[in-house]
mmCIF file of C-alpha atoms and ligand atoms in Angstrom:
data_model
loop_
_atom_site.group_PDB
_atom_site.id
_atom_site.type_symbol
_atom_site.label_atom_id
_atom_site.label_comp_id
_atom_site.label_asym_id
_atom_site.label_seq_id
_atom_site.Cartn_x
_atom_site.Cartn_y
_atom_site.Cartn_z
ATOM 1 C CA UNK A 28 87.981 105.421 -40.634
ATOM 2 C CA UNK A 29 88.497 105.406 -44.244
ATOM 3 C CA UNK A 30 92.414 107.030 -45.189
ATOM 4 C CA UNK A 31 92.523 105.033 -48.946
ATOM 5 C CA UNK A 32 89.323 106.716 -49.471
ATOM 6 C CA UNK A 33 90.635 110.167 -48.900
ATOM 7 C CA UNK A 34 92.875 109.861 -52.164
ATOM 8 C CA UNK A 35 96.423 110.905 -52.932
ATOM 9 C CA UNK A 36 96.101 114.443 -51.945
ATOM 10 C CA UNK A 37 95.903 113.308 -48.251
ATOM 11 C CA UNK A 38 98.263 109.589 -49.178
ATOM 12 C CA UNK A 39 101.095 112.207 -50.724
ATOM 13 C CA UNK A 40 102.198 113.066 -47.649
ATOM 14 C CA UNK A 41 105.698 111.692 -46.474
ATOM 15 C CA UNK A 42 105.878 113.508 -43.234
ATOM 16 C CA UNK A 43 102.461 113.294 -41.850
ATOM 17 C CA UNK A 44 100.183 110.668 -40.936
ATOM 18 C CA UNK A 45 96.382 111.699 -41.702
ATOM 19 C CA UNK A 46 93.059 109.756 -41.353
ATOM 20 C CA UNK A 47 89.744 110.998 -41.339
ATOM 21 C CA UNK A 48 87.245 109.870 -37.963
ATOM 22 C CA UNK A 49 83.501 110.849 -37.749
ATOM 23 C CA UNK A 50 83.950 114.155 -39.815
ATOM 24 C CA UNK A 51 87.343 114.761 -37.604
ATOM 25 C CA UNK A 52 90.607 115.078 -39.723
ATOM 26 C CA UNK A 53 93.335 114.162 -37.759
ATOM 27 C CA UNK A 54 96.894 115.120 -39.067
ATOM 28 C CA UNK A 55 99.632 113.218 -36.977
ATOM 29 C CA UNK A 56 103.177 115.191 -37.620
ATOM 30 C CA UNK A 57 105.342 111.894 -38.280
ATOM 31 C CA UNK A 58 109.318 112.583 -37.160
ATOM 32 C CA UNK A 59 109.166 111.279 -34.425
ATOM 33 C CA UNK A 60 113.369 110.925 -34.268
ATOM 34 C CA UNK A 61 114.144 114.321 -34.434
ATOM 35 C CA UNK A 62 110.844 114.683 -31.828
ATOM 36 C CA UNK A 63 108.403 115.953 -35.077
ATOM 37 C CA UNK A 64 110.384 119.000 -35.692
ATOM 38 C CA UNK A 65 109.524 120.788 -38.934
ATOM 39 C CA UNK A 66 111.553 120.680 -42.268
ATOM 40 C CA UNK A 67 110.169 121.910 -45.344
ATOM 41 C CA UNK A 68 109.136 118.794 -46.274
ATOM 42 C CA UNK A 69 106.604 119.207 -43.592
ATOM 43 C CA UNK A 70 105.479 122.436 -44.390
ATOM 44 C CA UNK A 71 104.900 121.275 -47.921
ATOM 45 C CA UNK A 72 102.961 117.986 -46.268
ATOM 46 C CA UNK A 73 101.021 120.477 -44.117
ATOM 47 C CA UNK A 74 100.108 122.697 -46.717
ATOM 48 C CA UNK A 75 99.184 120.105 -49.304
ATOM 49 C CA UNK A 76 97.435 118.394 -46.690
ATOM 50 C CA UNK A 77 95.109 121.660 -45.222
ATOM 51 C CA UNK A 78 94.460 122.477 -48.827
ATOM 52 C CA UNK A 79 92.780 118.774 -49.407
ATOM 53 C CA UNK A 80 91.181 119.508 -46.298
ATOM 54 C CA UNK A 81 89.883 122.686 -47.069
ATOM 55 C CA UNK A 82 87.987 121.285 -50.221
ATOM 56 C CA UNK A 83 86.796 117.557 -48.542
ATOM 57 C CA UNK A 84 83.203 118.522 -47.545
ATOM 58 C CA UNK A 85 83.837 115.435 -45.396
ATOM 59 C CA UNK A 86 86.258 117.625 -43.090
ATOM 60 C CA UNK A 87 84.318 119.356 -40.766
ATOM 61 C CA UNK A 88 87.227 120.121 -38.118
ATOM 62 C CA UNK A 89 90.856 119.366 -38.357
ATOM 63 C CA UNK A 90 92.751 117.533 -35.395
ATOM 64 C CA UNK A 91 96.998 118.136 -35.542
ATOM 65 C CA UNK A 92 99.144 115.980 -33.172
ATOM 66 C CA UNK A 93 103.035 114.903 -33.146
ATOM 67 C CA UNK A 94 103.861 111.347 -33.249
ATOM 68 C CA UNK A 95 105.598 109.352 -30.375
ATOM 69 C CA UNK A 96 105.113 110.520 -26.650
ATOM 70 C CA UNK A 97 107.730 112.847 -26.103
ATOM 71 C CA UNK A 98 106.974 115.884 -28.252
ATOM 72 C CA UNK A 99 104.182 117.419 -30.133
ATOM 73 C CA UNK A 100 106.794 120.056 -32.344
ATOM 74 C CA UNK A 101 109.878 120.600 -31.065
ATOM 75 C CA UNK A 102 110.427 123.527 -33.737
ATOM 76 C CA UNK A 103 111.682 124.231 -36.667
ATOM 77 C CA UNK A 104 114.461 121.832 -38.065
ATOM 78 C CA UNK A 105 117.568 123.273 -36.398
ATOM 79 C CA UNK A 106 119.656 121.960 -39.305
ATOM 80 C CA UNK A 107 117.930 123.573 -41.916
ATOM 81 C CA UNK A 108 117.466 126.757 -39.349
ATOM 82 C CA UNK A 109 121.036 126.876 -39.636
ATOM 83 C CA UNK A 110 121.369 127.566 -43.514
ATOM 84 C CA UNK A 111 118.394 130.041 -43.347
ATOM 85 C CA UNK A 112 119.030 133.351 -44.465
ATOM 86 C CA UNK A 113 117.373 137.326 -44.502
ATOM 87 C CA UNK A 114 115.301 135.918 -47.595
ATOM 88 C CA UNK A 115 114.404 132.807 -45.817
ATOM 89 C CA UNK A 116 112.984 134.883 -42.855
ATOM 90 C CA UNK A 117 111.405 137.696 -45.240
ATOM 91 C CA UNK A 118 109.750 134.769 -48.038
ATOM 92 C CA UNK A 119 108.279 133.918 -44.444
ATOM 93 C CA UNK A 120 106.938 130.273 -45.330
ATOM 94 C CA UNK A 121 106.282 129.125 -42.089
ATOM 95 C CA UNK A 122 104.595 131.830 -40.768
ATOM 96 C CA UNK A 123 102.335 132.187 -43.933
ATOM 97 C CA UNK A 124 101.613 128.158 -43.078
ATOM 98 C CA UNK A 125 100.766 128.886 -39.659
ATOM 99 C CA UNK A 126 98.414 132.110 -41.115
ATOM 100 C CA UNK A 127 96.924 129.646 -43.525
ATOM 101 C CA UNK A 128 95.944 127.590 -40.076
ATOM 102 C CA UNK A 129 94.773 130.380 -38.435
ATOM 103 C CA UNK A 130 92.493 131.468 -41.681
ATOM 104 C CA UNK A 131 91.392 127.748 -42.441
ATOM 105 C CA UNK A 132 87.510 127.953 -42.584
ATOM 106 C CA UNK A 133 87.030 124.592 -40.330
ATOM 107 C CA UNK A 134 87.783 124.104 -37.245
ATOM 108 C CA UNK A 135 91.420 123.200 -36.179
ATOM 109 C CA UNK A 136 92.625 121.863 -32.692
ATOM 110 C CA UNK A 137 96.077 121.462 -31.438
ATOM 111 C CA UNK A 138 96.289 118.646 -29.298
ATOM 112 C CA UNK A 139 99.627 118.924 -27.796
ATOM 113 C CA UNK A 140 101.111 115.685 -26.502
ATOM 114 C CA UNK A 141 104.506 116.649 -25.552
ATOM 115 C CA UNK A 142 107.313 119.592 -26.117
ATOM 116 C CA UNK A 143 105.528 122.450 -28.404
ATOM 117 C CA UNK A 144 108.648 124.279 -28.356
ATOM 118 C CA UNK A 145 109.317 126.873 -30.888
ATOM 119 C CA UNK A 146 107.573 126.341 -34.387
ATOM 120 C CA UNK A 147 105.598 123.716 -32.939
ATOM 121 C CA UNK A 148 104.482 126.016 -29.870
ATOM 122 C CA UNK A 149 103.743 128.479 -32.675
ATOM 123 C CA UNK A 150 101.433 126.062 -34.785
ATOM 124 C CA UNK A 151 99.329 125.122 -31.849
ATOM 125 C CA UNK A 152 98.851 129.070 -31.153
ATOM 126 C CA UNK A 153 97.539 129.631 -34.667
ATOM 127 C CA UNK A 154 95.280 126.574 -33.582
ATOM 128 C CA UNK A 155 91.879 127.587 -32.699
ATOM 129 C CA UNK A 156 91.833 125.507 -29.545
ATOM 130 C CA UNK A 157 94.455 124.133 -27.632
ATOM 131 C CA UNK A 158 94.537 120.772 -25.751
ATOM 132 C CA UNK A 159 97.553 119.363 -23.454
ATOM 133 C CA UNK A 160 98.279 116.115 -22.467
ATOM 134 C CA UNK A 161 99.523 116.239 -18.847
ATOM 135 C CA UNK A 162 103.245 115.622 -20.079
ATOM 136 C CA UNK A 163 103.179 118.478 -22.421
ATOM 137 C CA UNK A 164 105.586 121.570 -22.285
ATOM 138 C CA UNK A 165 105.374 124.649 -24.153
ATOM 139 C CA UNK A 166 107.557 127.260 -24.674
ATOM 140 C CA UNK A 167 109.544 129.678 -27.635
ATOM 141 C CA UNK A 168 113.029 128.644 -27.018
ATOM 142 C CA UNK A 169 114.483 130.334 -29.948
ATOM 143 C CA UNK A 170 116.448 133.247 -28.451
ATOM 144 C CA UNK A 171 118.802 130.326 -27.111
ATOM 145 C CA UNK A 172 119.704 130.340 -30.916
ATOM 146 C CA UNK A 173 120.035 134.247 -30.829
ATOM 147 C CA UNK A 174 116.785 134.500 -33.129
ATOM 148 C CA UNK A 175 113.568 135.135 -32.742
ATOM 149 C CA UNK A 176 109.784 133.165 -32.338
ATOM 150 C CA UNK A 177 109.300 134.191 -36.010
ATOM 151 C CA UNK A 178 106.581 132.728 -37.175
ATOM 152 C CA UNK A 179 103.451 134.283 -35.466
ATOM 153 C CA UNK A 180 105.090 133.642 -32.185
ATOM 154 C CA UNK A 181 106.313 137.347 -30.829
ATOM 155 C CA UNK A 182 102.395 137.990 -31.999
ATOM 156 C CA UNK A 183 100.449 135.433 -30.817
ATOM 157 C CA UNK A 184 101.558 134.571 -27.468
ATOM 158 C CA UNK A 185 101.054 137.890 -26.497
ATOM 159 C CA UNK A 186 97.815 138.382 -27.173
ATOM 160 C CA UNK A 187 96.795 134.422 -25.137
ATOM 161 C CA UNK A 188 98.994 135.368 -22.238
ATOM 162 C CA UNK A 189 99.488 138.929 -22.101
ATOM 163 C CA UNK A 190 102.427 141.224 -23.286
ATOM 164 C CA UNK A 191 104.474 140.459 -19.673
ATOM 165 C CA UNK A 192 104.078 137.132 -19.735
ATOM 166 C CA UNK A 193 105.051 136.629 -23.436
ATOM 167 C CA UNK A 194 107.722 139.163 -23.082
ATOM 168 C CA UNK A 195 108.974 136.710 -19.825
ATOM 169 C CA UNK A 196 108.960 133.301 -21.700
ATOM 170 C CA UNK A 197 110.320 134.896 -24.896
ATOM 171 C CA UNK A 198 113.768 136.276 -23.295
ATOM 172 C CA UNK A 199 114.408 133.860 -21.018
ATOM 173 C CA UNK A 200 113.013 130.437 -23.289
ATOM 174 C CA UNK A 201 111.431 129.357 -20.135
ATOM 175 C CA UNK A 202 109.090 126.399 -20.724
ATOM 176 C CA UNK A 203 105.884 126.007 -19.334
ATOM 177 C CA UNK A 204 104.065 122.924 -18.191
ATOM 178 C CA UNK A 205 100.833 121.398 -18.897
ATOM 179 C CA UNK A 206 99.264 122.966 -15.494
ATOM 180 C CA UNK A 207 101.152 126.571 -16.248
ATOM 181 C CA UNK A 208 100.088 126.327 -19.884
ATOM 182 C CA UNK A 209 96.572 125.941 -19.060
ATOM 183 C CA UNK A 210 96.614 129.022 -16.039
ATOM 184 C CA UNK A 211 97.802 131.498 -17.789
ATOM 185 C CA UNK A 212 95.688 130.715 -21.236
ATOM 186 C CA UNK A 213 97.833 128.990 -23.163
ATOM 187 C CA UNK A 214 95.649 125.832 -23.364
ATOM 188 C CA UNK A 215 92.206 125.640 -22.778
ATOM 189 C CA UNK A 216 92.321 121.717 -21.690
ATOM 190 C CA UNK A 217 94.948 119.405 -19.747
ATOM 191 C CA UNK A 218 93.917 115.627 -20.385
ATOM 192 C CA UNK A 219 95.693 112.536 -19.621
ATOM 193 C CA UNK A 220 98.118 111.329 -22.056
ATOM 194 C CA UNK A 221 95.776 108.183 -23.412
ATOM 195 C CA UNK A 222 92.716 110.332 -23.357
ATOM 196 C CA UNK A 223 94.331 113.073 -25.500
ATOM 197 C CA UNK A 224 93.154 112.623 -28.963
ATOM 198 C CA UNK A 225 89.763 110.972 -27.842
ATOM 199 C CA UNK A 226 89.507 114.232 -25.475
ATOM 200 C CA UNK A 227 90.232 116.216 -28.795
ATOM 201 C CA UNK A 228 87.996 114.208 -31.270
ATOM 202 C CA UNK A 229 85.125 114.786 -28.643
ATOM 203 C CA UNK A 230 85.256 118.546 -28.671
ATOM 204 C CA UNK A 231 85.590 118.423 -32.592
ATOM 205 C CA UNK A 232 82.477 116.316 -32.646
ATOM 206 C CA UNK A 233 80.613 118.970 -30.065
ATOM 207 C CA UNK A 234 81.342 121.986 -32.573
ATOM 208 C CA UNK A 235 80.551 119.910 -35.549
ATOM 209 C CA UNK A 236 77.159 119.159 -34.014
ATOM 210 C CA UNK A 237 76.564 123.281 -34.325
ATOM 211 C CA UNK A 238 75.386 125.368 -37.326
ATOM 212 C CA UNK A 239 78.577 124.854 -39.539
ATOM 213 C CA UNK A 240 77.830 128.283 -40.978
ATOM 214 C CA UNK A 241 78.171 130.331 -37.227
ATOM 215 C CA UNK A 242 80.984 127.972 -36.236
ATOM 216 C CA UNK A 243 83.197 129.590 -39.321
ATOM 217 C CA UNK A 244 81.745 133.126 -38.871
ATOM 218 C CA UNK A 245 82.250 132.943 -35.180
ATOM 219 C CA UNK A 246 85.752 132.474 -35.535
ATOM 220 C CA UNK A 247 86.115 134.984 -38.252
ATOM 221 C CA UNK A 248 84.673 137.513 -36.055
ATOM 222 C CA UNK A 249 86.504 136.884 -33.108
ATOM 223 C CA UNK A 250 89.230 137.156 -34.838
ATOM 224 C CA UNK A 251 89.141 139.887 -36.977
ATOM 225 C CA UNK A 252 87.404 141.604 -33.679
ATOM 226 C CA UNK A 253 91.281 141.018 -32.106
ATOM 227 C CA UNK A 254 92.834 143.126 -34.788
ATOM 228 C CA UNK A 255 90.114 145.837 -34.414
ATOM 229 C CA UNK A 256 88.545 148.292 -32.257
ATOM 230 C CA UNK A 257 85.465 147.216 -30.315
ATOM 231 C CA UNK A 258 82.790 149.213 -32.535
ATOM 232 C CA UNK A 259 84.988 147.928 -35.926
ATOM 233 C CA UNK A 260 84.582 144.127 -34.058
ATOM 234 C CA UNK A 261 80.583 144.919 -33.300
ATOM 235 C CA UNK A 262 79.808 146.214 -36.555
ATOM 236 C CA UNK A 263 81.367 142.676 -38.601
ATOM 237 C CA UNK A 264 79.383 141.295 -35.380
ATOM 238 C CA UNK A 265 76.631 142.749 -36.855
ATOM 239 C CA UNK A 266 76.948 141.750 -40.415
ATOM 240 C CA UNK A 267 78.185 138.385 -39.768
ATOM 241 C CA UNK A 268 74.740 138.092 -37.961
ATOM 242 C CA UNK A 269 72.654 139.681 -40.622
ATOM 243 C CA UNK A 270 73.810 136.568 -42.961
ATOM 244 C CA UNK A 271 73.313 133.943 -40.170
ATOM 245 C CA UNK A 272 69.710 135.041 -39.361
ATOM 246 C CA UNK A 273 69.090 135.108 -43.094
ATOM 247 C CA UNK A 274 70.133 131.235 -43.335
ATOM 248 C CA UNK A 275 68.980 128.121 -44.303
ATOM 249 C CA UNK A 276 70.626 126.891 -41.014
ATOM 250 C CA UNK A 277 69.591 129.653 -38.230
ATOM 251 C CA UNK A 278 65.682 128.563 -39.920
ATOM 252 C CA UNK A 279 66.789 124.491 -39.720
ATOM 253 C CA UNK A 280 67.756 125.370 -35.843
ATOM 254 C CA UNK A 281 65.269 127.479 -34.534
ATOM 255 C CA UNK A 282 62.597 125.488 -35.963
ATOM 256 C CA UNK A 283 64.321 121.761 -34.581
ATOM 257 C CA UNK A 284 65.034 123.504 -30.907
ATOM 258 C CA UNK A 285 60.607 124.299 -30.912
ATOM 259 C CA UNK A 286 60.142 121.063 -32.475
ATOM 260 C CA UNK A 287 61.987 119.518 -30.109
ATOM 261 C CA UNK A 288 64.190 117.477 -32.308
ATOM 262 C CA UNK A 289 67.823 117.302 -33.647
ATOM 263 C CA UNK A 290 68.623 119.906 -36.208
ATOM 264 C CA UNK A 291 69.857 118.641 -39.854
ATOM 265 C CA UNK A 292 72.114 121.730 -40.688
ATOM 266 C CA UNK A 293 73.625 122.005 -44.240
ATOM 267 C CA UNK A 294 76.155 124.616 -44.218
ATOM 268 C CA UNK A 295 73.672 127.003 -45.989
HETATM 269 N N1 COA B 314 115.524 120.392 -34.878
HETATM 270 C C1 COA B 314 116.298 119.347 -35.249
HETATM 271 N N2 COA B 314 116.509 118.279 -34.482
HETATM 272 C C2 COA B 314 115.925 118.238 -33.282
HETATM 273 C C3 COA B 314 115.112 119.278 -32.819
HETATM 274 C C4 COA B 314 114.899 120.398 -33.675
HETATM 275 N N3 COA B 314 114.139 121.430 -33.333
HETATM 276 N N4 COA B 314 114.659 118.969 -31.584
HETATM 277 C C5 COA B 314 115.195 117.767 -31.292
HETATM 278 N N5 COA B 314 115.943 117.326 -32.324
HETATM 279 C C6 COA B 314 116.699 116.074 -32.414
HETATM 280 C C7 COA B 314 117.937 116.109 -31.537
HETATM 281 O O1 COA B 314 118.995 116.734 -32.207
HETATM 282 C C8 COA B 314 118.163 114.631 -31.322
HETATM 283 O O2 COA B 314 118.797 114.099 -32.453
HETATM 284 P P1 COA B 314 119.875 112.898 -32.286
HETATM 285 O O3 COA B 314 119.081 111.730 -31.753
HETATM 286 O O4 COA B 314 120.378 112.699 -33.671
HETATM 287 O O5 COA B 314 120.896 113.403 -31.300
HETATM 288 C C9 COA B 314 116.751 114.066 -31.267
HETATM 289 O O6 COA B 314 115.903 115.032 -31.872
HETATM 290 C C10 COA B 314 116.257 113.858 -29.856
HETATM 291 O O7 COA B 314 116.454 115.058 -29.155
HETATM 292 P P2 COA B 314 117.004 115.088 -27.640
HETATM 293 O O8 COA B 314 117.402 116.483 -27.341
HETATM 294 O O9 COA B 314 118.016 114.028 -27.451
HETATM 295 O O10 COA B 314 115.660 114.650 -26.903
HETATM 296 P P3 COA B 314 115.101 115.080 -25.488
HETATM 297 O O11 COA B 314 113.817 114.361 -25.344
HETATM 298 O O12 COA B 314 116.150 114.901 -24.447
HETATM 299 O O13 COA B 314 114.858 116.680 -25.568
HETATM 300 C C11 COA B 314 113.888 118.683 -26.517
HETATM 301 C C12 COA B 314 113.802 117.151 -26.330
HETATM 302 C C13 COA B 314 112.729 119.015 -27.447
HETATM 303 C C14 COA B 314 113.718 119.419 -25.196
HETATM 304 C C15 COA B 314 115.235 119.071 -27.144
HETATM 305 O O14 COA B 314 115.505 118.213 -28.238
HETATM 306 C C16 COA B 314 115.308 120.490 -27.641
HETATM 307 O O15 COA B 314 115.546 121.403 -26.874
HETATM 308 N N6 COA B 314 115.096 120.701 -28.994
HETATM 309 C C17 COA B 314 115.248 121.986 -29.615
HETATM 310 C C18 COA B 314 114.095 122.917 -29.286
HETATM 311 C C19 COA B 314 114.252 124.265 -29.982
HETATM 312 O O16 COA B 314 115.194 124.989 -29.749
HETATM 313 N N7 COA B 314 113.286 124.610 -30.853
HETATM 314 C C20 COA B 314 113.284 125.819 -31.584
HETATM 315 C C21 COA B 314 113.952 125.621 -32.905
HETATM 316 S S1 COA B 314 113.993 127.098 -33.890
#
C-alpha cells in the first residue's frame, strides 16, 4: 500500500479516502455522519479522483466503498437536494459522474456495505459489478421526496431487474436486502461484512490477472450491445475481436496457455 506515493491528485480529496492495493484502487466515500451521502464536494472528490485513476497505469481496477458500517450511500445530500433547481436537474452533474463510472476504461466494483439508497444505489448500478455485505440494503427512495431516481436510476435498474420490478421499487421506495438484492440481479455477490472488501479486492485481482485489453473491450461491448440491436451488438462483437486477435496480448496468451506458463500481458 503506498497512498503518499499516489500524489496530490489522489491526497486532494477531502471527502474520500483512497489507497492503492496490488493494482486495486480502492475509493472509501468518507461521511460517515450523514451515512456517506453525496454533496458536491464529493462529486468533485469522485471526479478528480476517477480522472487520476484513469491516467495511473498502476490502476488496473477501481474498488468504491462508504465508510462506517451502516451505509454504503445513502443518496444525494438531502440539504443541498433541497435548494436544487430545473437547471440543477438539466446541468445533470451527478448523473454525468455516474456515466463517467460507467464509461471508465478499468474495471470498477461497488462493494456495498450498508444502505445504497438513492444516489448511492445509483453509483453502485453504474458499477460494473456489484458486491453486498450481508447488512446491505438497496433501494431508490426518492419519490418519498416527490422526485425522481435521477441520475441513471429510472434507467439502470430497469435494465438489472426488469421493467416490473424497477417500476415496483421505484413507486413504492421499497428497499431491498442483501439476499433480495442478489435474487433478482441487483448484486452479483453477498459476503460477510469483514470479508467485504477482501471479497472485492479478490475479484479485482482475478480480472486483472486477464488480458487488460479484452477486459476493457468486453465491457465496452456488452455495453454498447445493451443499447443496440443484437446484429448492431454482434457486429462491434466482431470488430472488437478483429483488434484483440490482432494483439500483442491475444499472441502473449495463446502462446503462455501451450507453453504452459503464466502469461505477461501488457495492455497492447
Ligand atoms: N442526506 C443528508 N443527510 C442524511 C442523508 C441524506 N441522504 N441520509 C442520512 N442523513 C443524515 C441524517 O439526517 C442524520 O443526521 P443527524 O445525525 O444530523 O440527524 C444522519 O445522517 C443519520 O441518519 P439517521 O436517519 O439517523 O440514520 P439511520 O441509520 O437510522 O437511517 C437511513 C439511515 C439511510 C435509512 C436514513 O438516514 C435515510 O432514509 N436517509 C435518506 C435516504 C434517501 O432518501 N436518499 C435519497 C436522497 S435523494
Amino acid at each position: 500500500m503506498d497512498i503518499e506515493r499516489r500524489g496530490p491528485a489522489y491526497g486532494a480529496a477531502e471527502t474520500l479516502l483512497v489507497e492503492v492495493t496490488g493494482g486495486v484502487l480502492l475509493v472509501t466515500i468518507n461521511r460517515p455522519d450523514v451515512r456517506n451521502a453525496i454533496n458536491s464536494q464529493v462529486q468533485r472528490d469522485l471526479r478528480s479522483v476517477l480522472e487520476a485513476a484513469r491516467a495511473d497505469e498502476e490502476v488496473g481496477a477501481v474498488v468504491l466503498t462508504g465508510a462506517g458500517e451502516k451505509a454504503f450511500i445513502a443518496g444525494a445530500d438531502i440539504s443541498q437536494v433541497a435548494g436544487y433547481s430545473k437547471a440543477t436537474a438539466l446541468d445533470s452533474d451527478l448523473q454525468r459522474l455516474f456515466d463517467l463510472v460507467e464509461d471508465f476504461p478499468k474495471p470498477t466494483i461497488a462493494a456495498v456495505n450498508g444502505y445504497a439508497l438513492g444516489g448511492g444505489c445509483e453509483l453502485a448500478m453504474a458499477c460494473d459489478i456489484r458486491i453486498a455485505s450481508a447488512t446491505a440494503r438497496l433501494g431508490l427512495p426518492e419519490t418519498a421526496l416527490s422526485i425522481l431516481p435521477g441520475a441513471g436510476g429510472t434507467q439502470r435498474l430497469g435494465r438489472l431487474v426488469g421493467t416490473g420490478r424497477a417500476i415496483e421499487m421505484v413507486l413504492t421506495g421499497r428497499m431491498v436486502d442483501a439476499a433480495e438484492a442478489l435474487r433478482i440481479g441487483l448484486v452479483t455477490e453477498v459476503t460477510d461484512p469483514a470479508a467485504l472488501i477482501d471479497t472485492a479486492r479478490a475479484t479485482a485481482a482475478t480480472i486483472l490477472a486477464r488480458g487488460p485489453l479484452a477486459i476493457r473491450l468486453a465491457k465496452l461491448v456488452i455495453r454498447a450491445g445493451m443499447d443496440a440491436d443484437q446484429r448492431t451488438g454482434q457486429v462491434v462483437e466482431r470488430l472488437a475481436q478483429a483488434v484483440l486477435y490482432e494483439s500483442a496480448d491475444k499472441a502473449e496468451g495463446t502462446a503462455a496457455f501451450l507453453g504452459k506458463r503464466v502469461p505477461r500481458f501488457t495492455g497492447r
